[in-house]
């Protein structure tokens, strides 16, 4: 039986690495909804709709409705990458500039409604692992398996800092930590579907867990569906 696995949690808790590995082990499709919010942020910055005075939501939505956002499976990497109007923007969306803007974009109700609809369509066939902030609460409240991932702020900032450094991004540790704190604040306090654990989600605190250990935990929770 194919099911929907919803993985929610704070930024930099290793949700996507874990979700990718779980999807691979099960032969499921992995959908990174954070990449979708990042792609819209990329679009907003590219078109000049994001500035210190805010996001020009109307103008952004007009362009967004005409923009094709999709995931394309990369067999070499073993997971899907995000494309905006046919252009692979996987690298472009992972830098600190997008990270600094994405919460502003993701808190806009129009943007959320639009992306949530797209996400529901992507999950129609089941057999998916979807990660984000509101998957178990809003996108798929009936998902068969819900995971809520958390880890200490310090450990999350250290992981993210190493990742950015490896990519040649020279953000400082303090900047990365501040960005994580800022995103946690906006993600949990925004009006529209804030980050919150679904009542029936299983909590995994991975401060002291390896990726393999958390993947095994989720796979063992999956056993009853196989
Ligand atoms: O998972 P991530 O760090 O790539 O997500 C980027 C931002 O997008 C994050 O600050 C919160 C937002 N987001 C969201 O609001 N809802 C989702 N389902 C996924 C991400």
PDB file of C-alpha atoms and ligand atoms in Angstrom:
ATOM      1  CA  UNK A   1       0.000   0.000   0.000  1.00  0.00           C
ATOM      2  CA  UNK A   2       1.368   3.423  -0.987  1.00  0.00           C
ATOM      3  CA  UNK A   3       0.916   6.169   1.554  1.00  0.00           C
ATOM      4  CA  UNK A   4       1.714   9.845   2.108  1.00  0.00           C
ATOM      5  CA  UNK A   5       4.557  10.575   4.512  1.00  0.00           C
ATOM      6  CA  UNK A   6       4.496  14.168   5.785  1.00  0.00           C
ATOM      7  CA  UNK A   7       7.708  15.482   7.350  1.00  0.00           C
ATOM      8  CA  UNK A   8       7.543  18.872   9.059  1.00  0.00           C
ATOM      9  CA  UNK A   9       9.897  20.689  11.360  1.00  0.00           C
ATOM     10  CA  UNK A  10      12.224  23.607  11.988  1.00  0.00           C
ATOM     11  CA  UNK A  11      14.780  24.890   9.439  1.00  0.00           C
ATOM     12  CA  UNK A  12      17.996  22.914   9.105  1.00  0.00           C
ATOM     13  CA  UNK A  13      16.835  19.853  11.022  1.00  0.00           C
ATOM     14  CA  UNK A  14      17.928  17.670   8.107  1.00  0.00           C
ATOM     15  CA  UNK A  15      14.354  17.152   6.916  1.00  0.00           C
ATOM     16  CA  UNK A  16      15.224  17.032   3.242  1.00  0.00           C
ATOM     17  CA  UNK A  17      18.253  14.739   3.612  1.00  0.00           C
ATOM     18  CA  UNK A  18      16.131  12.371   5.677  1.00  0.00           C
ATOM     19  CA  UNK A  19      13.108  12.618   3.388  1.00  0.00           C
ATOM     20  CA  UNK A  20      15.269  11.919   0.310  1.00  0.00           C
ATOM     21  CA  UNK A  21      16.763   8.801   1.913  1.00  0.00           C
ATOM     22  CA  UNK A  22      13.346   7.537   3.060  1.00  0.00           C
ATOM     23  CA  UNK A  23      11.898   8.087  -0.434  1.00  0.00           C
ATOM     24  CA  UNK A  24      14.814   6.234  -2.020  1.00  0.00           C
ATOM     25  CA  UNK A  25      14.498   3.289   0.344  1.00  0.00           C
ATOM     26  CA  UNK A  26      10.765   2.978  -0.393  1.00  0.00           C
ATOM     27  CA  UNK A  27      10.808   3.852  -4.103  1.00  0.00           C
ATOM     28  CA  UNK A  28       8.634   6.897  -3.310  1.00  0.00           C
ATOM     29  CA  UNK A  29       8.658  10.351  -4.919  1.00  0.00           C
ATOM     30  CA  UNK A  30      10.264  13.054  -2.779  1.00  0.00           C
ATOM     31  CA  UNK A  31       8.818  16.580  -2.827  1.00  0.00           C
ATOM     32  CA  UNK A  32      10.717  19.420  -1.172  1.00  0.00           C
ATOM     33  CA  UNK A  33       8.104  22.132  -0.559  1.00  0.00           C
ATOM     34  CA  UNK A  34      10.757  24.477   0.881  1.00  0.00           C
ATOM     35  CA  UNK A  35      12.329  24.476  -2.596  1.00  0.00           C
ATOM     36  CA  UNK A  36       8.979  25.678  -3.977  1.00  0.00           C
ATOM     37  CA  UNK A  37       8.864  28.652  -1.562  1.00  0.00           C
ATOM     38  CA  UNK A  38      12.521  29.327  -2.393  1.00  0.00           C
ATOM     39  CA  UNK A  39      11.737  29.217  -6.135  1.00  0.00           C
ATOM     40  CA  UNK A  40       8.979  31.807  -5.693  1.00  0.00           C
ATOM     41  CA  UNK A  41      11.425  33.940  -3.694  1.00  0.00           C
ATOM     42  CA  UNK A  42      13.952  33.620  -6.522  1.00  0.00           C
ATOM     43  CA  UNK A  43      11.271  34.796  -8.938  1.00  0.00           C
ATOM     44  CA  UNK A  44      10.326  37.732  -6.682  1.00  0.00           C
ATOM     45  CA  UNK A  45      13.962  38.868  -6.425  1.00  0.00           C
ATOM     46  CA  UNK A  46      14.636  38.361 -10.117  1.00  0.00           C
ATOM     47  CA  UNK A  47      11.610  40.450 -11.086  1.00  0.00           C
ATOM     48  CA  UNK A  48      12.307  43.127  -8.486  1.00  0.00           C
ATOM     49  CA  UNK A  49       9.141  42.422  -6.443  1.00  0.00           C
ATOM     50  CA  UNK A  50      10.968  42.110  -3.126  1.00  0.00           C
ATOM     51  CA  UNK A  51      12.417  45.128  -1.374  1.00  0.00           C
ATOM     52  CA  UNK A  52      12.829  46.543   2.119  1.00  0.00           C
ATOM     53  CA  UNK A  53       9.331  48.002   1.853  1.00  0.00           C
ATOM     54  CA  UNK A  54       7.922  44.490   1.394  1.00  0.00           C
ATOM     55  CA  UNK A  55       6.748  42.042  -1.245  1.00  0.00           C
ATOM     56  CA  UNK A  56       4.629  43.242  -4.159  1.00  0.00           C
ATOM     57  CA  UNK A  57       2.252  40.320  -3.863  1.00  0.00           C
ATOM     58  CA  UNK A  58      -0.171  41.222  -6.644  1.00  0.00           C
ATOM     59  CA  UNK A  59       2.551  41.636  -9.229  1.00  0.00           C
ATOM     60  CA  UNK A  60       4.306  38.508  -7.996  1.00  0.00           C
ATOM     61  CA  UNK A  61       1.135  36.389  -8.196  1.00  0.00           C
ATOM     62  CA  UNK A  62       0.468  37.574 -11.721  1.00  0.00           C
ATOM     63  CA  UNK A  63       3.882  36.355 -12.861  1.00  0.00           C
ATOM     64  CA  UNK A  64       3.737  33.216 -10.698  1.00  0.00           C
ATOM     65  CA  UNK A  65       0.476  32.041 -12.280  1.00  0.00           C
ATOM     66  CA  UNK A  66       2.215  32.083 -15.648  1.00  0.00           C
ATOM     67  CA  UNK A  67       5.391  30.415 -14.415  1.00  0.00           C
ATOM     68  CA  UNK A  68       5.936  26.679 -14.620  1.00  0.00           C
ATOM     69  CA  UNK A  69       7.304  25.195 -11.384  1.00  0.00           C
ATOM     70  CA  UNK A  70       8.159  21.523 -11.513  1.00  0.00           C
ATOM     71  CA  UNK A  71      10.456  18.834 -10.153  1.00  0.00           C
ATOM     72  CA  UNK A  72      12.491  16.722 -12.562  1.00  0.00           C
ATOM     73  CA  UNK A  73      14.048  13.464 -11.411  1.00  0.00           C
ATOM     74  CA  UNK A  74      17.840  13.388 -11.709  1.00  0.00           C
ATOM     75  CA  UNK A  75      18.800   9.695 -11.961  1.00  0.00           C
ATOM     76  CA  UNK A  76      22.478  10.403 -11.220  1.00  0.00           C
ATOM     77  CA  UNK A  77      21.673  12.193  -7.961  1.00  0.00           C
ATOM     78  CA  UNK A  78      18.754   9.895  -7.110  1.00  0.00           C
ATOM     79  CA  UNK A  79      16.304  12.717  -6.362  1.00  0.00           C
ATOM     80  CA  UNK A  80      14.327  15.462  -8.094  1.00  0.00           C
ATOM     81  CA  UNK A  81      15.507  18.992  -8.773  1.00  0.00           C
ATOM     82  CA  UNK A  82      13.389  22.116  -9.075  1.00  0.00           C
ATOM     83  CA  UNK A  83      12.876  23.898 -12.390  1.00  0.00           C
ATOM     84  CA  UNK A  84      11.394  27.326 -13.040  1.00  0.00           C
ATOM     85  CA  UNK A  85      10.179  27.712 -16.621  1.00  0.00           C
ATOM     86  CA  UNK A  86      12.506  24.940 -17.743  1.00  0.00           C
ATOM     87  CA  UNK A  87      15.584  26.264 -15.915  1.00  0.00           C
ATOM     88  CA  UNK A  88      17.216  24.204 -13.173  1.00  0.00           C
ATOM     89  CA  UNK A  89      17.506  26.608 -10.210  1.00  0.00           C
ATOM     90  CA  UNK A  90      18.486  24.057  -7.555  1.00  0.00           C
ATOM     91  CA  UNK A  91      21.819  25.817  -6.820  1.00  0.00           C
ATOM     92  CA  UNK A  92      20.508  29.358  -7.087  1.00  0.00           C
ATOM     93  CA  UNK A  93      17.855  28.834  -4.392  1.00  0.00           C
ATOM     94  CA  UNK A  94      20.223  27.525  -1.687  1.00  0.00           C
ATOM     95  CA  UNK A  95      22.255  30.693  -1.003  1.00  0.00           C
ATOM     96  CA  UNK A  96      21.941  33.064   1.956  1.00  0.00           C
ATOM     97  CA  UNK A  97      20.169  35.783  -0.080  1.00  0.00           C
ATOM     98  CA  UNK A  98      17.182  33.547  -0.783  1.00  0.00           C
ATOM     99  CA  UNK A  99      17.291  32.296   2.840  1.00  0.00           C
ATOM    100  CA  UNK A 100      17.065  35.892   4.051  1.00  0.00           C
ATOM    101  CA  UNK A 101      13.956  36.616   1.966  1.00  0.00           C
ATOM    102  CA  UNK A 102      12.073  33.342   1.866  1.00  0.00           C
ATOM    103  CA  UNK A 103      10.099  33.708   5.122  1.00  0.00           C
ATOM    104  CA  UNK A 104       8.710  37.054   3.927  1.00  0.00           C
ATOM    105  CA  UNK A 105       7.495  35.420   0.724  1.00  0.00           C
ATOM    106  CA  UNK A 106       6.263  32.252   2.479  1.00  0.00           C
ATOM    107  CA  UNK A 107       4.076  34.227   4.875  1.00  0.00           C
ATOM    108  CA  UNK A 108       1.970  35.707   2.053  1.00  0.00           C
ATOM    109  CA  UNK A 109      -1.445  33.968   2.060  1.00  0.00           C
ATOM    110  CA  UNK A 110      -1.797  34.206  -1.762  1.00  0.00           C
ATOM    111  CA  UNK A 111       1.550  32.481  -2.280  1.00  0.00           C
ATOM    112  CA  UNK A 112       0.696  29.746   0.236  1.00  0.00           C
ATOM    113  CA  UNK A 113      -2.730  29.004  -1.251  1.00  0.00           C
ATOM    114  CA  UNK A 114      -1.199  28.734  -4.691  1.00  0.00           C
ATOM    115  CA  UNK A 115       1.645  26.416  -3.637  1.00  0.00           C
ATOM    116  CA  UNK A 116      -0.537  24.272  -1.357  1.00  0.00           C
ATOM    117  CA  UNK A 117      -2.805  23.550  -4.346  1.00  0.00           C
ATOM    118  CA  UNK A 118       0.183  22.560  -6.456  1.00  0.00           C
ATOM    119  CA  UNK A 119       1.446  20.316  -3.636  1.00  0.00           C
ATOM    120  CA  UNK A 120      -1.915  18.568  -3.276  1.00  0.00           C
ATOM    121  CA  UNK A 121      -1.903  17.824  -7.007  1.00  0.00           C
ATOM    122  CA  UNK A 122       1.614  16.405  -6.753  1.00  0.00           C
ATOM    123  CA  UNK A 123       0.459  14.056  -3.974  1.00  0.00           C
ATOM    124  CA  UNK A 124      -2.688  12.733  -5.638  1.00  0.00           C
ATOM    125  CA  UNK A 125      -1.083   9.406  -6.553  1.00  0.00           C
ATOM    126  CA  UNK A 126       0.274   8.837  -3.000  1.00  0.00           C
ATOM    127  CA  UNK A 127       3.646   7.076  -2.705  1.00  0.00           C
ATOM    128  CA  UNK A 128       5.258  10.382  -1.736  1.00  0.00           C
ATOM    129  CA  UNK A 129       7.451  11.812   0.978  1.00  0.00           C
ATOM    130  CA  UNK A 130       6.777  15.538   1.273  1.00  0.00           C
ATOM    131  CA  UNK A 131       8.682  17.813   3.613  1.00  0.00           C
ATOM    132  CA  UNK A 132       7.953  21.355   4.766  1.00  0.00           C
ATOM    133  CA  UNK A 133       6.306  23.241   7.630  1.00  0.00           C
ATOM    134  CA  UNK A 134       2.582  22.651   7.150  1.00  0.00           C
ATOM    135  CA  UNK A 135       2.360  19.308   5.376  1.00  0.00           C
ATOM    136  CA  UNK A 136       0.819  17.325   8.252  1.00  0.00           C
ATOM    137  CA  UNK A 137      -1.400  20.219   9.376  1.00  0.00           C
ATOM    138  CA  UNK A 138      -2.590  21.876   6.145  1.00  0.00           C
ATOM    139  CA  UNK A 139      -1.465  20.249   2.905  1.00  0.00           C
ATOM    140  CA  UNK A 140      -2.238  16.628   3.861  1.00  0.00           C
ATOM    141  CA  UNK A 141      -3.999  16.574   7.233  1.00  0.00           C
ATOM    142  CA  UNK A 142      -4.993  12.969   6.426  1.00  0.00           C
ATOM    143  CA  UNK A 143      -1.441  11.769   5.664  1.00  0.00           C
ATOM    144  CA  UNK A 144      -1.011   8.244   7.009  1.00  0.00           C
ATOM    145  CA  UNK A 145       2.381   8.958   8.593  1.00  0.00           C
ATOM    146  CA  UNK A 146       3.416  12.324  10.034  1.00  0.00           C
ATOM    147  CA  UNK A 147       6.847  13.151  11.404  1.00  0.00           C
ATOM    148  CA  UNK A 148       7.822  16.342  13.233  1.00  0.00           C
ATOM    149  CA  UNK A 149      11.568  16.955  13.292  1.00  0.00           C
ATOM    150  CA  UNK A 150      13.394  19.155  15.716  1.00  0.00           C
ATOM    151  CA  UNK A 151      16.969  19.745  16.988  1.00  0.00           C
ATOM    152  CA  UNK A 152      18.765  22.355  19.088  1.00  0.00           C
ATOM    153  CA  UNK A 153      19.321  25.770  17.494  1.00  0.00           C
ATOM    154  CA  UNK A 154      23.091  25.541  17.933  1.00  0.00           C
ATOM    155  CA  UNK A 155      23.370  22.149  16.224  1.00  0.00           C
ATOM    156  CA  UNK A 156      21.140  23.284  13.350  1.00  0.00           C
ATOM    157  CA  UNK A 157      23.246  26.425  12.802  1.00  0.00           C
ATOM    158  CA  UNK A 158      26.460  24.376  12.858  1.00  0.00           C
ATOM    159  CA  UNK A 159      25.108  21.950  10.239  1.00  0.00           C
ATOM    160  CA  UNK A 160      23.873  24.759   7.998  1.00  0.00           C
ATOM    161  CA  UNK A 161      27.108  26.735   8.367  1.00  0.00           C
ATOM    162  CA  UNK A 162      29.194  23.718   7.277  1.00  0.00           C
ATOM    163  CA  UNK A 163      26.891  23.128   4.320  1.00  0.00           C
ATOM    164  CA  UNK A 164      27.148  26.749   3.124  1.00  0.00           C
ATOM    165  CA  UNK A 165      30.915  26.813   3.635  1.00  0.00           C
ATOM    166  CA  UNK A 166      31.333  23.630   1.579  1.00  0.00           C
ATOM    167  CA  UNK A 167      29.480  25.395  -1.231  1.00  0.00           C
ATOM    168  CA  UNK A 168      31.791  28.401  -1.054  1.00  0.00           C
ATOM    169  CA  UNK A 169      29.212  30.731   0.550  1.00  0.00           C
ATOM    170  CA  UNK A 170      31.152  32.844   3.055  1.00  0.00           C
ATOM    171  CA  UNK A 171      28.334  33.676   5.473  1.00  0.00           C
ATOM    172  CA  UNK A 172      29.564  33.834   9.084  1.00  0.00           C
ATOM    173  CA  UNK A 173      28.344  31.428  11.784  1.00  0.00           C
ATOM    174  CA  UNK A 174      26.608  34.313  13.591  1.00  0.00           C
ATOM    175  CA  UNK A 175      24.790  35.264  10.398  1.00  0.00           C
ATOM    176  CA  UNK A 176      23.625  31.682   9.871  1.00  0.00           C
ATOM    177  CA  UNK A 177      22.469  31.365  13.495  1.00  0.00           C
ATOM    178  CA  UNK A 178      20.628  34.698  13.282  1.00  0.00           C
ATOM    179  CA  UNK A 179      18.961  33.592  10.039  1.00  0.00           C
ATOM    180  CA  UNK A 180      17.769  30.346  11.668  1.00  0.00           C
ATOM    181  CA  UNK A 181      16.392  32.214  14.708  1.00  0.00           C
ATOM    182  CA  UNK A 182      14.677  34.731  12.460  1.00  0.00           C
ATOM    183  CA  UNK A 183      13.108  32.010  10.292  1.00  0.00           C
ATOM    184  CA  UNK A 184      11.967  30.004  13.354  1.00  0.00           C
ATOM    185  CA  UNK A 185      10.276  33.136  14.647  1.00  0.00           C
ATOM    186  CA  UNK A 186       8.481  33.979  11.394  1.00  0.00           C
ATOM    187  CA  UNK A 187       7.650  30.334  10.611  1.00  0.00           C
ATOM    188  CA  UNK A 188       6.018  29.732  14.005  1.00  0.00           C
ATOM    189  CA  UNK A 189       4.247  33.075  14.452  1.00  0.00           C
ATOM    190  CA  UNK A 190       2.876  33.814  10.979  1.00  0.00           C
ATOM    191  CA  UNK A 191      -0.920  33.893  10.666  1.00  0.00           C
ATOM    192  CA  UNK A 192      -1.232  31.618   7.665  1.00  0.00           C
ATOM    193  CA  UNK A 193      -0.534  27.925   8.551  1.00  0.00           C
ATOM    194  CA  UNK A 194       2.302  28.481  11.025  1.00  0.00           C
ATOM    195  CA  UNK A 195       4.807  25.735  11.758  1.00  0.00           C
ATOM    196  CA  UNK A 196       3.147  23.531  14.358  1.00  0.00           C
ATOM    197  CA  UNK A 197       3.258  19.852  15.208  1.00  0.00           C
ATOM    198  CA  UNK A 198       0.142  18.001  14.047  1.00  0.00           C
ATOM    199  CA  UNK A 199      -1.546  16.275  16.995  1.00  0.00           C
ATOM    200  CA  UNK A 200      -0.894  12.866  15.466  1.00  0.00           C
ATOM    201  CA  UNK A 201       2.719  13.485  14.378  1.00  0.00           C
ATOM    202  CA  UNK A 202       5.634  11.480  15.767  1.00  0.00           C
ATOM    203  CA  UNK A 203       8.363  13.797  17.130  1.00  0.00           C
ATOM    204  CA  UNK A 204      11.977  13.029  16.254  1.00  0.00           C
ATOM    205  CA  UNK A 205      14.567  15.194  18.022  1.00  0.00           C
ATOM    206  CA  UNK A 206      17.756  14.600  16.067  1.00  0.00           C
ATOM    207  CA  UNK A 207      20.186  16.751  18.065  1.00  0.00           C
ATOM    208  CA  UNK A 208      22.067  13.545  18.898  1.00  0.00           C
ATOM    209  CA  UNK A 209      20.990  11.340  16.003  1.00  0.00           C
ATOM    210  CA  UNK A 210      22.785  10.576  12.743  1.00  0.00           C
ATOM    211  CA  UNK A 211      20.922  10.752   9.438  1.00  0.00           C
ATOM    212  CA  UNK A 212      21.006   6.918   9.236  1.00  0.00           C
ATOM    213  CA  UNK A 213      19.441   6.619  12.686  1.00  0.00           C
ATOM    214  CA  UNK A 214      16.558   8.930  11.855  1.00  0.00           C
ATOM    215  CA  UNK A 215      15.959   7.265   8.492  1.00  0.00           C
ATOM    216  CA  UNK A 216      15.790   3.888  10.262  1.00  0.00           C
ATOM    217  CA  UNK A 217      13.318   5.303  12.776  1.00  0.00           C
ATOM    218  CA  UNK A 218      10.976   6.448  10.014  1.00  0.00           C
ATOM    219  CA  UNK A 219      11.351   3.195   8.067  1.00  0.00           C
ATOM    220  CA  UNK A 220      10.444   1.225  11.178  1.00  0.00           C
ATOM    221  CA  UNK A 221       7.305   3.390  11.586  1.00  0.00           C
ATOM    222  CA  UNK A 222       6.479   2.496   7.955  1.00  0.00           C
ATOM    223  CA  UNK A 223       6.472  -1.243   8.570  1.00  0.00           C
ATOM    224  CA  UNK A 224       2.800  -1.444   9.423  1.00  0.00           C
ATOM    225  CA  UNK A 225       1.883  -0.061   5.982  1.00  0.00           C
ATOM    226  CA  UNK A 226       3.888  -2.622   4.008  1.00  0.00           C
TER     227      UNK A 226
HETATM  228  O1  LIG B   1      12.826  23.913   4.255  1.00  0.00           O
HETATM  229  P1  LIG B   1      13.486  25.178   3.734  1.00  0.00           P
HETATM  230  O2  LIG B   1      14.454  25.800   4.702  1.00  0.00           O
HETATM  231  O3  LIG B   1      14.061  25.007   2.373  1.00  0.00           O
HETATM  232  O4  LIG B   1      12.273  26.209   3.597  1.00  0.00           O
HETATM  233  C1  LIG B   1      12.477  27.515   3.187  1.00  0.00           C
HETATM  234  C2  LIG B   1      11.451  28.451   3.824  1.00  0.00           C
HETATM  235  O5  LIG B   1      10.170  28.187   3.268  1.00  0.00           O
HETATM  236  C3  LIG B   1      11.317  28.353   5.341  1.00  0.00           C
HETATM  237  O6  LIG B   1      11.802  29.517   5.970  1.00  0.00           O
HETATM  238  C4  LIG B   1       9.844  28.259   5.594  1.00  0.00           C
HETATM  239  C5  LIG B   1       9.191  28.179   4.265  1.00  0.00           C
HETATM  240  N1  LIG B   1       8.342  27.000   4.092  1.00  0.00           N
HETATM  241  C6  LIG B   1       7.031  27.115   4.441  1.00  0.00           C
HETATM  242  O7  LIG B   1       6.604  28.158   4.926  1.00  0.00           O
HETATM  243  N2  LIG B   1       6.179  26.069   4.223  1.00  0.00           N
HETATM  244  C7  LIG B   1       6.629  24.917   3.707  1.00  0.00           C
HETATM  245  N3  LIG B   1       5.777  23.914   3.503  1.00  0.00           N
HETATM  246  C8  LIG B   1       8.000  24.788   3.371  1.00  0.00           C
HETATM  247  C9  LIG B   1       8.836  25.852   3.592  1.00  0.00           C
END
